Coordinates of C-alpha atoms and ligand atoms in Angstrom, one line a residue:
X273 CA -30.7 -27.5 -43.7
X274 CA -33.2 -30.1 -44.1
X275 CA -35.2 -28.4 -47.2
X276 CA -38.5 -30.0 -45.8
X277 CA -38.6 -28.6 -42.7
X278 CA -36.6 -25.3 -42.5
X279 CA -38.1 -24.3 -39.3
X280 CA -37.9 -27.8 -37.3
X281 CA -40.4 -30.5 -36.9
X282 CA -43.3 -28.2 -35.2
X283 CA -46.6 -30.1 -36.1
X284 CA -48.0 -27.3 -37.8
X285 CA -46.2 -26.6 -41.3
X286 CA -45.9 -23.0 -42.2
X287 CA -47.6 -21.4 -45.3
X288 CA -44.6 -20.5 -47.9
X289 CA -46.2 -17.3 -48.4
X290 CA -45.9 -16.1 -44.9
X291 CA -46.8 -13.7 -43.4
X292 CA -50.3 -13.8 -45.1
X293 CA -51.4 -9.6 -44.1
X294 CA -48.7 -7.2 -42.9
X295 CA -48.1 -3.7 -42.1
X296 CA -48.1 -2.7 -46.0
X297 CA -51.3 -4.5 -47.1
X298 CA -53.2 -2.4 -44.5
X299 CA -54.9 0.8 -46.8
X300 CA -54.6 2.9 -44.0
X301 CA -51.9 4.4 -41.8
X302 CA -51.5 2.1 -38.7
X303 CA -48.5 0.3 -36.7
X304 CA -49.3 -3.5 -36.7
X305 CA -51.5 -5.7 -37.9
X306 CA -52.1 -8.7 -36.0
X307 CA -54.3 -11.6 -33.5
X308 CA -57.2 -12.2 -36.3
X309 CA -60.3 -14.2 -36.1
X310 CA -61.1 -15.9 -39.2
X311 CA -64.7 -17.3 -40.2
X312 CA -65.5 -19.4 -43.7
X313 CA -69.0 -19.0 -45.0
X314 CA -70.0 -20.3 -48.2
X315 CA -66.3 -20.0 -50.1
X316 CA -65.6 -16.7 -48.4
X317 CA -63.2 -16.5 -45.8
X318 CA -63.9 -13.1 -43.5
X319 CA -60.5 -12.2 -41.5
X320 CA -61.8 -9.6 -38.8
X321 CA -57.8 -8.1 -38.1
X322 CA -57.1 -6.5 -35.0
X323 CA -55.1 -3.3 -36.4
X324 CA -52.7 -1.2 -34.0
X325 CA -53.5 2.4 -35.0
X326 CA -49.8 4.8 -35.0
X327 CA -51.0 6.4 -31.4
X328 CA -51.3 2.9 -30.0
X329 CA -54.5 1.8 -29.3
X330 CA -56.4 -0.9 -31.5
X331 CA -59.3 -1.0 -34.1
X332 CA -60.9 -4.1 -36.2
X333 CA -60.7 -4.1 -39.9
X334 CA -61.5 -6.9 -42.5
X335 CA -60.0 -8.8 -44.6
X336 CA -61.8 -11.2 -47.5
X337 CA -60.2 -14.0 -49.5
X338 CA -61.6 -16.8 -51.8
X339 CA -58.9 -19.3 -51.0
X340 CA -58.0 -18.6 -47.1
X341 CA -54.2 -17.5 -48.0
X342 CA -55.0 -14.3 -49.9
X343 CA -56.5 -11.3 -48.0
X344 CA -57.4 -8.2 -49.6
X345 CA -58.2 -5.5 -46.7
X346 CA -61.1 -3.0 -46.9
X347 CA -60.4 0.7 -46.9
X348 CA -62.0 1.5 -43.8
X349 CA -61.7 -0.4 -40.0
X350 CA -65.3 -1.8 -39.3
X351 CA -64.8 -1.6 -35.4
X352 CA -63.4 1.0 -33.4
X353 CA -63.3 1.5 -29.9
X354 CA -66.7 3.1 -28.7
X355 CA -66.8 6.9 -28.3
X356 CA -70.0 7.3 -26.6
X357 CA -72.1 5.3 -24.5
X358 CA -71.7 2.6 -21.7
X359 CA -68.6 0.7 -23.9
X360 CA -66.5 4.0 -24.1
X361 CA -65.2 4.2 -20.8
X362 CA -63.8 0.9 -20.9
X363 CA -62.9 0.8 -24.8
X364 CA -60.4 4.3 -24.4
X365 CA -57.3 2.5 -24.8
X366 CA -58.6 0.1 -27.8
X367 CA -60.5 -3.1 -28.9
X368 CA -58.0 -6.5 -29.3
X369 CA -57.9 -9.6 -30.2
X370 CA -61.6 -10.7 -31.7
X371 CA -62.2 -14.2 -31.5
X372 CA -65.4 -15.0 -33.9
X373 CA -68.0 -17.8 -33.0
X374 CA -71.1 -19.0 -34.7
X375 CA -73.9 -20.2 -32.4
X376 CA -77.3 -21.0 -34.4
X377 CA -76.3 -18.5 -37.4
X378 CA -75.5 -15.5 -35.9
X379 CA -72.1 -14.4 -35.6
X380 CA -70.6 -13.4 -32.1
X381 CA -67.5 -11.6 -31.7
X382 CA -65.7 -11.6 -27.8
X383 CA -63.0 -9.3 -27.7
X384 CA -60.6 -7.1 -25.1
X385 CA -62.4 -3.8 -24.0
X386 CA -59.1 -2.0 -23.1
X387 CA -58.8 1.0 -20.6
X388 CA -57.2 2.7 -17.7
X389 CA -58.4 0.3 -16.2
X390 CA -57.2 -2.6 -17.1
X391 CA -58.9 -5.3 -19.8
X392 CA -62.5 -6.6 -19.6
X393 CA -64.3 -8.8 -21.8
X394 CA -67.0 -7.3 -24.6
X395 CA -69.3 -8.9 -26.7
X396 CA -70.8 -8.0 -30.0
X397 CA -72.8 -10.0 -33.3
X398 CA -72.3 -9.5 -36.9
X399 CA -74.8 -10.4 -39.6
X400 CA -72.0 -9.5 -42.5
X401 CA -68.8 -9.1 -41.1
X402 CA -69.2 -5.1 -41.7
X403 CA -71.6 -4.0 -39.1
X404 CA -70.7 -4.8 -35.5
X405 CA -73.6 -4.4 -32.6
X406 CA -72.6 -4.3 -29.3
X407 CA -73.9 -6.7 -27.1
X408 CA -72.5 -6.2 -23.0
X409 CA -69.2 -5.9 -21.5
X410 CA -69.2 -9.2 -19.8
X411 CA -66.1 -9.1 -17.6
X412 CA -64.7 -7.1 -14.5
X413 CA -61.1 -5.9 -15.3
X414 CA -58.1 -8.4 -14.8
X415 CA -60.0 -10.8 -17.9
X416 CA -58.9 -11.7 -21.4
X417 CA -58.7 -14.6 -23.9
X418 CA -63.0 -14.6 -23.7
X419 CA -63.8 -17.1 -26.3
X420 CA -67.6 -18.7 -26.8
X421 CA -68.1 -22.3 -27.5
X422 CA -70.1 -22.5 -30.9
X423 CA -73.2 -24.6 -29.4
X424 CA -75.0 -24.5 -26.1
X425 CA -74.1 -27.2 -23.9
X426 CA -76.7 -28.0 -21.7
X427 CA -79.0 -25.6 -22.1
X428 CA -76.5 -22.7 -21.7
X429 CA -74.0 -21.0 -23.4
X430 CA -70.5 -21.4 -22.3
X431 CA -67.0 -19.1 -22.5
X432 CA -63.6 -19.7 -21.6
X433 CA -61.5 -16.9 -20.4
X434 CA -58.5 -16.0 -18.7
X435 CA -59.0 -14.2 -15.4
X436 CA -55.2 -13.0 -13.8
X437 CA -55.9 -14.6 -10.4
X438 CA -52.8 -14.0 -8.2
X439 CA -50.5 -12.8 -10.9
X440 CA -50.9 -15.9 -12.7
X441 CA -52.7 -16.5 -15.8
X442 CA -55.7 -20.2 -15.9
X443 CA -57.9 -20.7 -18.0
X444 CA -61.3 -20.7 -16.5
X445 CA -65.2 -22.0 -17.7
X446 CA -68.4 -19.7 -17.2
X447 CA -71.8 -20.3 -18.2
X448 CA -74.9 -18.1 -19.0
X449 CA -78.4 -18.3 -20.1
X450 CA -78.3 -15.0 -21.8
X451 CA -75.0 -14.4 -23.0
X452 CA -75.2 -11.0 -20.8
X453 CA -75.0 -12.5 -17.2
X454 CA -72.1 -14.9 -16.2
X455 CA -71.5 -17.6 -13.5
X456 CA -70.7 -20.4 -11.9
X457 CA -66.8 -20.0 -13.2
X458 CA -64.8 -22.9 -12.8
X459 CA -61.0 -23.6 -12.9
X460 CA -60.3 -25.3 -16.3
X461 CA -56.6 -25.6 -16.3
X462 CA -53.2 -23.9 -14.8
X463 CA -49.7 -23.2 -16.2
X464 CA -47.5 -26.4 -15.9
X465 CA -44.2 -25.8 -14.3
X466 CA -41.4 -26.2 -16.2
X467 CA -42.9 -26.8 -19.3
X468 CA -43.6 -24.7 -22.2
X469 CA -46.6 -23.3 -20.7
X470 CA -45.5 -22.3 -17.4
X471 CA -45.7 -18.8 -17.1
X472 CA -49.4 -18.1 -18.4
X473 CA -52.1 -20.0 -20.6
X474 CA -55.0 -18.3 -22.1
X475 CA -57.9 -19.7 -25.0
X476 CA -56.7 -18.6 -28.6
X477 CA -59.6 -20.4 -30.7
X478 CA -63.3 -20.8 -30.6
X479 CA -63.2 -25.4 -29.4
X480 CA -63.9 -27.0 -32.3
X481 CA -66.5 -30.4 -31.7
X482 CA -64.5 -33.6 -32.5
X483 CA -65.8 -36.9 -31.9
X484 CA -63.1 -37.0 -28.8
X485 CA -64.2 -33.9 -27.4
X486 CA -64.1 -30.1 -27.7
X487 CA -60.6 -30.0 -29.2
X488 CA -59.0 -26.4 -28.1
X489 CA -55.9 -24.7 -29.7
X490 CA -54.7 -22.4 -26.5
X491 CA -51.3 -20.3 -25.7
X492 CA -49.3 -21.1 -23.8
X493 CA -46.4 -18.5 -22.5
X494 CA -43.1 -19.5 -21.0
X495 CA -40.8 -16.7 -19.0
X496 CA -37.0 -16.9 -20.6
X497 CA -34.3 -14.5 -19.3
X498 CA -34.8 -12.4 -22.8
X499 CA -38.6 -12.1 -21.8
X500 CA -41.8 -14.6 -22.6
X501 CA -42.2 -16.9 -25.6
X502 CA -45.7 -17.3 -27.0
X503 CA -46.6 -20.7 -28.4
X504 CA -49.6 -22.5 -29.6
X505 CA -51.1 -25.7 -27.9
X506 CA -54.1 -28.1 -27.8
X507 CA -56.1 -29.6 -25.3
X508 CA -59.2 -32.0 -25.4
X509 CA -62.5 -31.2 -23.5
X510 CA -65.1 -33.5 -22.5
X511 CA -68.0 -32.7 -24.9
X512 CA -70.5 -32.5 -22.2
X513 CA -68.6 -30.9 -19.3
X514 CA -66.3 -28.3 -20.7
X515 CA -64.7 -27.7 -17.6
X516 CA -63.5 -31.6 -17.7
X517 CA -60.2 -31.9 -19.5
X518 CA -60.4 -35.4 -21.7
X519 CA -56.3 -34.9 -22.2
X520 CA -53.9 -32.0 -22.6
X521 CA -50.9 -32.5 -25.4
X522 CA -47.3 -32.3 -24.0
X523 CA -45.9 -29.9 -27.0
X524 CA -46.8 -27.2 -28.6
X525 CA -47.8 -27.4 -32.5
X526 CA -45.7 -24.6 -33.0
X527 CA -43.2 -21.9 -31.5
X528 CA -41.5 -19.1 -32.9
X529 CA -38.6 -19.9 -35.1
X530 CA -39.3 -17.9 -38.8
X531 CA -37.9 -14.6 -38.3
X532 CA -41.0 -12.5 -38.7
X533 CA -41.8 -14.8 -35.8
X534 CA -39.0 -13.9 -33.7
X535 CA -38.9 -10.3 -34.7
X536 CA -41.3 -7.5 -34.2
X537 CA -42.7 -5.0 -31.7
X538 CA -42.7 -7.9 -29.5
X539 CA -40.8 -10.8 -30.5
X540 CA -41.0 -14.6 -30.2
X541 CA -44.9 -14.5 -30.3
X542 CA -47.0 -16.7 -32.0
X543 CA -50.6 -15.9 -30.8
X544 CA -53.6 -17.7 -33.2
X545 CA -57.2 -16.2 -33.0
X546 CA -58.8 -18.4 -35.7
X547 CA -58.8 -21.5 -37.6
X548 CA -60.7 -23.2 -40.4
X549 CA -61.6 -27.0 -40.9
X550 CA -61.4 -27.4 -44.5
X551 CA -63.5 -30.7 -45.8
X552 CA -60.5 -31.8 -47.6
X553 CA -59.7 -32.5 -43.6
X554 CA -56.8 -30.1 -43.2
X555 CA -56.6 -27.5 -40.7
X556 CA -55.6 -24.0 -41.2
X557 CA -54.8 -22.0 -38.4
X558 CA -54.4 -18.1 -38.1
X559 CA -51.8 -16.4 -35.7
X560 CA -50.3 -13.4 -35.1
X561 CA -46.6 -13.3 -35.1
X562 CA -44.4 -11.1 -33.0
X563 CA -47.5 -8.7 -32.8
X564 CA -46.8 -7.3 -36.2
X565 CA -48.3 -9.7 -39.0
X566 CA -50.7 -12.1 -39.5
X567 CA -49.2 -16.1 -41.0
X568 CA -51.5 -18.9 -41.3
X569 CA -50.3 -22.9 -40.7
X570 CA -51.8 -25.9 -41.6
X571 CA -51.8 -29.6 -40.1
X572 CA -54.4 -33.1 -41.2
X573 CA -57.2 -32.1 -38.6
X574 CA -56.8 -35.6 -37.4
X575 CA -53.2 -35.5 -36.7
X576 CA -53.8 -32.8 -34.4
X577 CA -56.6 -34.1 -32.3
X578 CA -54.1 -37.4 -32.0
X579 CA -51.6 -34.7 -30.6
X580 CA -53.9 -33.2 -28.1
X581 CA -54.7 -36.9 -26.7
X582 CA -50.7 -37.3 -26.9
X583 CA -51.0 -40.1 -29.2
X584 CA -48.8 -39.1 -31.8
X585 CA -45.7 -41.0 -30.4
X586 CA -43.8 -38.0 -29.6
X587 CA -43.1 -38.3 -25.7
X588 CA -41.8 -35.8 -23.5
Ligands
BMA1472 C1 -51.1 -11.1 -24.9 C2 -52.2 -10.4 -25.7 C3 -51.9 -10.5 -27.2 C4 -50.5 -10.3 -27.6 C5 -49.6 -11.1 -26.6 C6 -48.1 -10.9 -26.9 O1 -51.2 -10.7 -23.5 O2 -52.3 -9.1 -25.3 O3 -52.7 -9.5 -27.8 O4 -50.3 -10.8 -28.9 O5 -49.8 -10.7 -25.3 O6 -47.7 -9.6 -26.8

């Protein structure tokens, strides 16, 4: 074995601490932990943790570090699915996968409303990470992976999502003037057959504003005849036209391979909600893995925007 790369050349390296939160750093009794959106403010890192109570059904708890790699996990989840008024209904079979974005200071979190019937997409704002306000439900069922961009681009504010058209899972753009009411949805991008991505594709990470574009880390799920594997990708967005793709990378940056990746309530999944842009100009990115801990990875930022316009040499 190679000792510098014990898990393969994937672009992202994995943390040597992994996994970074797990069942056992959780204070309270629960099944998984997993899918968390991370924010930096100041020298803070807030991990909002999507927590999979023992009866099944998910709540948000959070986690604080000083140096992005070491969570400590309050006592107490901060979000749990509404019991009374127009969210419960739709929240009855849990909250999942928070995916945090700052648009002019205030803190918006889109997650999964889950229910009978079936998974819509919710909104809520945080001023400190601890208090949660609801905002709208701002999905039909049949939608997940609802992730906001962190600036308004022309005058509105703009999601991606992942409505399951025919069976199939796209990634699609909407727009809004008030965060509440959404239209004009357009087709962003499809599954590519044959490739790594060719079952379903769905947003993982609030796009992050490079000078090429809107660079966005996404999954990307291939069907095997063991079942799916879940890996992460990138893509480039035109800055000014999200629903414009500037280039989309052949490979992932990273697929399950570490055991606690391959192994877990549901195994070979590697499914990031968060990532930080350090000024030292590396990346860290958050994932769950095998829905049942939370790792973190890290790349140069640059090398990865040079993978998403697949101009890092590696061909296909
Ligand atoms: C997706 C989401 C994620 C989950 C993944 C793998 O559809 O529901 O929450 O991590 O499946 O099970």
């Amino acid at each position: 074995m190679n000792e510098h790369f014990p898990f393969g050349r994937d672009i992202l390296h994995r943390f040597e601490g992994n996994p970074i939160i797990a069942i056992e750093d959780i204070p309270f009794r629960c099944n998984t932990v997993f899918n968390g959106a991370v924010v930096k403010r100041g020298n803070e890192y807030f991990h909002l943790l999507r927590v999979e109570s023992q009866q099944g059904y998910s709540v948000f708890a959070l986690a604080r570090s000083k140096d992005g790699l070491h969570f400590t996990v309050e006592d107490k989840p901060v979000m749990e699915p509404a019991r009374k008024g127009p969210f419960a209904r739709y929240e009855k079979r849990g909250i999942e996968d928070p995916r945090i974005t700052e648009i002019e200071g205030v803190y918006y979190v889109m997650y999964t409303a889950y229910s009978k019937y079936g998974p819509r997409i919710a909104l809520a704002k945080t001023e400190d990470f601890s208090h949660y306000e609801r905002i709208a439900i701002v999905s039909e069922p049949g939608n997940k992976d609802g992730i906001l961009f962190p600036a308004k681009i022309n005058g509105e504010y703009v999601r991606l999502d992942r409505p399951i058209g025919k069976g199939v899972g796209s990634m699609w753009v909407s727009y809004s003037k008030n965060l509440v009411d959404w239209g004009k949805s357009e087709i962003l991008m499809t599954p590519r057959q044959g490739m790594w991505d060719s079952y379903r594709i769905g947003a993982s990470v609030p796009p992050i504003r490079t000078e090429h574009g809107w660079l966005e880390i996404y999954h990307g799920v291939k069907k095997t005849t063991t079942g799916p594997i879940y890996r992460i990708g990138t893509v480039m967005l035109d800055l000014e036209k999200p629903d414009k793709i500037i280039a989309r990378s052949n490979q992932p940056i990273l697929s399950p391979r570490a055991d606690y990746e391959r192994i877990g309530d549901v195994g070979n999944v590697a499914f990031a909600c968060g990532a930080v842009v350090e000024d030292s100009g590396e990346i860290k990115v958050y994932y769950g893995a095998a829905d049942t801990c939370i790792c973190v990875a890290t790349a140069n930022f640059d090398d990865l925007v040079n993978t998403a316009l697949n101009r890092d040499g590696v061909h296909s």
